[in-house]
XYZ file of C-alpha atoms in Angstrom:
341
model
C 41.340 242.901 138.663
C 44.844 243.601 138.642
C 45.088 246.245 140.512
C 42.851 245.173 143.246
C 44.807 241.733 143.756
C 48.008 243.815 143.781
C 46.671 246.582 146.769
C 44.572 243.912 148.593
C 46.826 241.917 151.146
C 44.069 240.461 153.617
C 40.415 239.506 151.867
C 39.368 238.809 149.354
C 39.185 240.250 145.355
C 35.607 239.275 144.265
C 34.760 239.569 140.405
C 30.611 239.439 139.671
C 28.743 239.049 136.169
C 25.013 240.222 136.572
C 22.004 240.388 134.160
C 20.424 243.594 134.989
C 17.423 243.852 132.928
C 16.726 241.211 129.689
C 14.357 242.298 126.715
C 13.463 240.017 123.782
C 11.369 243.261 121.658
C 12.861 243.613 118.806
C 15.526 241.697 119.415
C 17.210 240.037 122.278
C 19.106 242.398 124.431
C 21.165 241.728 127.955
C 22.045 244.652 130.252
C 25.194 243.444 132.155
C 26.750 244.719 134.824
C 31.021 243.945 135.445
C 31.699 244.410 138.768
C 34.979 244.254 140.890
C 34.961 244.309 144.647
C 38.256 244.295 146.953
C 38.434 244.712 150.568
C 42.236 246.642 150.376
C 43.679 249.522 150.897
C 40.978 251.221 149.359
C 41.124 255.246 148.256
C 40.099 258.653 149.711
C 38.366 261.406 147.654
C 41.538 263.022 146.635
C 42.580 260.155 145.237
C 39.114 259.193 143.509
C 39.741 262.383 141.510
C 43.556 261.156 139.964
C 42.784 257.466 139.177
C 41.742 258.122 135.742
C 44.503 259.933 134.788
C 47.034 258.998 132.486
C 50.326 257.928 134.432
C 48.851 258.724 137.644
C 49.494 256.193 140.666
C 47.851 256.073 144.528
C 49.141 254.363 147.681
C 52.087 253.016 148.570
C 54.976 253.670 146.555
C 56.479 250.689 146.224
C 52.986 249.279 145.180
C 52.992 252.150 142.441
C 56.726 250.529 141.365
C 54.762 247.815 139.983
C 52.730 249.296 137.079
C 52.737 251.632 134.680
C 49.838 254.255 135.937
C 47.733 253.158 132.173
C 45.631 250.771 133.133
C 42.689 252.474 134.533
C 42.947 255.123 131.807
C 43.171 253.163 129.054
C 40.107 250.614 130.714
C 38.250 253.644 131.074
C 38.732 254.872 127.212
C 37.990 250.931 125.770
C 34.631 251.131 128.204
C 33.256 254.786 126.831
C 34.013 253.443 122.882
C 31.232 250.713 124.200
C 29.215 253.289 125.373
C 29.503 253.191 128.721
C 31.371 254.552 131.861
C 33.353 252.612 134.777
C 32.416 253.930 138.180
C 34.062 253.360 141.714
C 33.193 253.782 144.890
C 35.612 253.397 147.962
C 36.073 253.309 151.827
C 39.718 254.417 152.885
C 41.043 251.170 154.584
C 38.110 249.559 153.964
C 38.555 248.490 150.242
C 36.579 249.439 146.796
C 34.434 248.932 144.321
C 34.837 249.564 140.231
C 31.959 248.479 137.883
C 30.338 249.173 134.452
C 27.278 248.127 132.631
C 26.933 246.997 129.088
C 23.726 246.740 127.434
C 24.529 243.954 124.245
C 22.820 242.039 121.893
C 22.389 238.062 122.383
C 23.559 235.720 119.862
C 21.368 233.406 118.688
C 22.925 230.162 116.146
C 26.831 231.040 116.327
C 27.652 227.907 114.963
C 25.783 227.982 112.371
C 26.879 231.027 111.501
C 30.215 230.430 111.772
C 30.076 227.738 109.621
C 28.866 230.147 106.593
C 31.174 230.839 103.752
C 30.794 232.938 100.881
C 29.960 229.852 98.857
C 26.857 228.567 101.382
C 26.156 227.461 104.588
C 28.613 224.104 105.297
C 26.346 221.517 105.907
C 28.640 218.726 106.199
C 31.817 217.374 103.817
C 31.815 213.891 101.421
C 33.102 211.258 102.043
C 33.866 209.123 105.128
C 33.077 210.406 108.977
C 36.271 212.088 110.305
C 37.422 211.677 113.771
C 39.071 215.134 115.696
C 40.565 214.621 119.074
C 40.125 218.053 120.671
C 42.752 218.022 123.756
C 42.671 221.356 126.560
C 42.510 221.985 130.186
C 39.014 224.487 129.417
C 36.079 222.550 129.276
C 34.674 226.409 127.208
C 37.471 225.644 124.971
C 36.805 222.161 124.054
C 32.737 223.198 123.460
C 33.525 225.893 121.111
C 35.149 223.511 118.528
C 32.824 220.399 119.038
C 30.070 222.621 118.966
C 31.308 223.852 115.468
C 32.386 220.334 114.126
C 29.642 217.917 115.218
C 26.689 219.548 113.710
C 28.574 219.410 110.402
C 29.304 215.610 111.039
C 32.588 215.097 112.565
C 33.170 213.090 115.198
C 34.614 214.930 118.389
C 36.448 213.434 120.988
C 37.616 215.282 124.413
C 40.826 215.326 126.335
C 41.488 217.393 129.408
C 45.341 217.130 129.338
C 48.072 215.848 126.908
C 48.455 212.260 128.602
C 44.766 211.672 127.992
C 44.791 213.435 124.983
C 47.364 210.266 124.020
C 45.967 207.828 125.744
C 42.519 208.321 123.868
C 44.429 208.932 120.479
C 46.199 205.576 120.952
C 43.049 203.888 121.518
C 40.416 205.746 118.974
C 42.911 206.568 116.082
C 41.468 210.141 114.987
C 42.398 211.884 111.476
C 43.160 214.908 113.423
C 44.380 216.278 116.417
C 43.835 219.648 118.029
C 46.014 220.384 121.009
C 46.554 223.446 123.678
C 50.322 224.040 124.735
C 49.771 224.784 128.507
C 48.049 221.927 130.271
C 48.223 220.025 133.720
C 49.886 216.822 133.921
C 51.404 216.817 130.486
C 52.100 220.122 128.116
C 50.513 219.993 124.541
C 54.313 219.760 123.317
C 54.882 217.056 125.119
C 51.635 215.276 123.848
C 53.298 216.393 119.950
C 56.134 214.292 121.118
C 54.239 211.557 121.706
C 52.720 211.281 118.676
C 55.424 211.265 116.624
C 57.466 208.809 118.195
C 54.227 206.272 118.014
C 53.936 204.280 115.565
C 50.771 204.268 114.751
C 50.492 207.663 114.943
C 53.350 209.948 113.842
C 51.448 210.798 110.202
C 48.415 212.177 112.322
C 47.803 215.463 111.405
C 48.558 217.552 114.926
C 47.105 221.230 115.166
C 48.754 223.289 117.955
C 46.062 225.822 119.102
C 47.221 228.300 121.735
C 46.637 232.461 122.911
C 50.135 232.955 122.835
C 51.532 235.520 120.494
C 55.190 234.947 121.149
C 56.442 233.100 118.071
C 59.123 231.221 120.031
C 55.987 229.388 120.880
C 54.771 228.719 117.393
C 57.798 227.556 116.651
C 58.811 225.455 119.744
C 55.065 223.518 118.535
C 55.679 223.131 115.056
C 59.864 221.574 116.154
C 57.452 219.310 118.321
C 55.883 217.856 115.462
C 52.364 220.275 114.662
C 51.519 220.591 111.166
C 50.504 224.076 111.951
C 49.300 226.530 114.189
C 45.939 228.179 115.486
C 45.439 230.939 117.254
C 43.277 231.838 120.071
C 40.531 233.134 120.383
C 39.220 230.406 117.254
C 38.187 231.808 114.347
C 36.100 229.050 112.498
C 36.868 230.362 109.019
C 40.358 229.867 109.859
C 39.873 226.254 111.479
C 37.749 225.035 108.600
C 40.315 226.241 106.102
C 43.005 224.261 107.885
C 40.334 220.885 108.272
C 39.932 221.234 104.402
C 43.721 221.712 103.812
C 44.886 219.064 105.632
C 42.067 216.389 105.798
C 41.823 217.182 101.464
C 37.936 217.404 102.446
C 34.828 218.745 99.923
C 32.317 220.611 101.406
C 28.509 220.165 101.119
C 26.759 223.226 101.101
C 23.374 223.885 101.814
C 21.294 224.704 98.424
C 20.313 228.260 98.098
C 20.765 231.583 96.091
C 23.099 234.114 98.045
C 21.884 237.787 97.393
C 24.210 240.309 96.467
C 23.790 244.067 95.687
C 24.282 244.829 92.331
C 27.159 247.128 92.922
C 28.844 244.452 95.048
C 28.651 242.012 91.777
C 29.958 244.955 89.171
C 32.744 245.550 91.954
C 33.836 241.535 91.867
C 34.250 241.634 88.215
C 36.920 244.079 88.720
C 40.194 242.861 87.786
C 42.830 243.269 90.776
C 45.075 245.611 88.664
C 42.712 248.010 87.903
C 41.974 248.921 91.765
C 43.833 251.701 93.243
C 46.230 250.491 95.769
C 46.354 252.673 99.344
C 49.607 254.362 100.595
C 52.167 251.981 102.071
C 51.904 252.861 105.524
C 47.791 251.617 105.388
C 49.235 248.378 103.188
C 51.422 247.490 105.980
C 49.097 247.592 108.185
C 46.282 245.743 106.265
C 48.963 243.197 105.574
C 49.893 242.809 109.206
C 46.588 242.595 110.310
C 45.498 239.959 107.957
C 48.942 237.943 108.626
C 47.647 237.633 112.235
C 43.883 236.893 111.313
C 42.335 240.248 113.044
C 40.304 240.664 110.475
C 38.158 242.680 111.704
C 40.793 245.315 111.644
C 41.226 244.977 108.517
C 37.395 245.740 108.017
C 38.114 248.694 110.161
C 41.164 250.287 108.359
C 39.078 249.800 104.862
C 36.493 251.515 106.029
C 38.633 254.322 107.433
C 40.441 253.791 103.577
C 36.933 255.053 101.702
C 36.422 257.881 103.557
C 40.360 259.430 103.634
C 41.027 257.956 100.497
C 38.471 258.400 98.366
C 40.388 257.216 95.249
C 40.739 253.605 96.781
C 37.203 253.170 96.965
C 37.111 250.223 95.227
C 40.262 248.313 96.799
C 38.224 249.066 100.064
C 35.086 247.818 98.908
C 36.586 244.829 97.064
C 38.589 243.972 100.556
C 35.486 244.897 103.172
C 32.967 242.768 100.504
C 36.052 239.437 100.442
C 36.248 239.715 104.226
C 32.941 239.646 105.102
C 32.126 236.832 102.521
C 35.117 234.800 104.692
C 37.284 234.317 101.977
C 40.435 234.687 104.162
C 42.784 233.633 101.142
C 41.270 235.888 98.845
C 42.155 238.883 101.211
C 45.514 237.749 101.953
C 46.152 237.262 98.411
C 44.752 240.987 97.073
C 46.727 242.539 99.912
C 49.732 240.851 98.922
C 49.244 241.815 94.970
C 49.985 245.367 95.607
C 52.147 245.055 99.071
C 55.787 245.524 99.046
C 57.674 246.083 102.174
């Protein structure tokens, strides 16, 4: 996308999403195809041939001043670890075409899933019904979290931009307050601002949720008055562990007997000192990666962990097993047992 906005002067840059094919046998599967179209500069043959290329740059020169010549390449690599290929086509002066197809599974009850811990499925919390303002610009943003909260029986309220996101806190009073940074007409820290300064509101609990990974930013929101952070993309394991913290809830968990393997249960009973810590260099990076919530890295580096190491078997089991049960503090707290930078 970049690249055709930067070599396309006169146009248009056209970005398409199409299901190709759609089968429900065994389970539900979407063929997709990503498509970019530009009507630039476009490319000749020759240059068809070098655009894959690591460091490699076509057309004008001052145009090729503005990247790096990695893009494509490293596009193309991320694509074939899906399984697939990008292909182009292009017209010199005409403009071109990139595009790749994805064939991947639907998902079917996110939110309920996302909603599972390792001690049940949360089914709602005790106690009295819990108001959480949920203030961004995205409409897809706003649904993820009340689609999350209100089947487990909060009550969600929606703001587009920080003014309305205090106008409506003003008026409704909620026990929390979720806010994005970047809006329109007033910025999430100015919205922080505002709540503190109220009266009536500067002990509600603020939550500044935002993509950014500069931590200028986290800490520019937490000087505005948020009692703590959350990242985007949301991770619900993470936002529910914050709800709980801050709104001192209990959980209600749906009855039922979690299966475990056998080994999985022998490997809990473990004590933490008796596992066999990896090298440094694969602790820092397990503790890094769990620091910034990617745990699904950290899924990734134990597994790589049992088969290089084959000594830290059960650290990596112990981790992959605490991970995918969701127990975030677990994890960060075996990491930390054996980390020392």
């Amino acid at each position: 996308m970049g690249n055709a906005i930067k070599f396309t002067e006169r146009g248009s840059v056209t970005f398409r999403v199409t299901v190709l094919e759609q089968s429900n046998i065994p389970i539900a599967l979407h063929k997709i195809r990503f498509e970019i179209e530009d009507t630039g500069v476009g490319m000749t043959p020759e240059h068809l041939e070098k655009i894959f290329l690591p460091f490699e740059q076509v057309g004008d020169m001052k145009k090729q001043g503005e990247g790096t010549g990695l893009g494509l390449a490293i596009s193309l690599k991320i694509i074939s670890l899906m399984g697939s290929q990008i292909e182009v086509k292009s017209d010199y002066g005409k403009g071109s075409t990139f595009w790749f197809e994805l064939e991947v599974p639907g998902v079917t009850h996110w939110a309920e899933q996302s909603t599972r811990l390792s001690q049940g499925n949360i089914i709602s919390y005790q106690g009295q019904k819990r108001k959480v303002l949920v203030v961004d610009d995205k409409w897809e943003n706003r649904s993820v979290i009340v689609n999350l909260l209100q089947p487990i029986g909060f009550e969600v309220i929606e703001a587009s931009n920080g003014q309305e996101g205090l106008d409506k806190a003003v008026e409704l009073q909620p026990d929390i307050v979720i806010t994005d940074l970047v809006m329109p007409v007033m910025h999430g820290f100015d919205l922080l601002r505002g709540l503190r300064l109220s009266p009536q509101l500067k002990n509600v609990v603020a939550i500044a949720s935002s993509a950014s990974v500069f931590e200028e930013d986290h800490f520019k929101s937490l000087d505005a008055g948020a009692n703590t952070f959350l990242p985007k993309p949301l991770q619900a394991d993470i936002l529910l562990e914050i709800l709980c913290q801050y709104l001192k809830l209990e959980w209600v968990y749906e009855k039922q007997s979690p299966q475990k393997h056998p080994q999985s249960e022998l490997l809990m009973e473990i004590p933490d000192n008796q596992l066999v810590s990896p090298p440094s260099d694969i602790l820092t990076q397990l503790h890094q990666f769990s620091e910034e919530g990617d745990f699904d890295a950290v899924v990734v580096v134990a597994e790589q962990l049992q088969q290089s190491h084959p000594e830290c078997i059960g650290f990596a089991q112990k981790l992959i097993e605490l991970t995918e049960d969701c127990q975030i503090k677990q994890v960060r707290e075996l990491i930390s047992q054996v980390f020392n930078p």
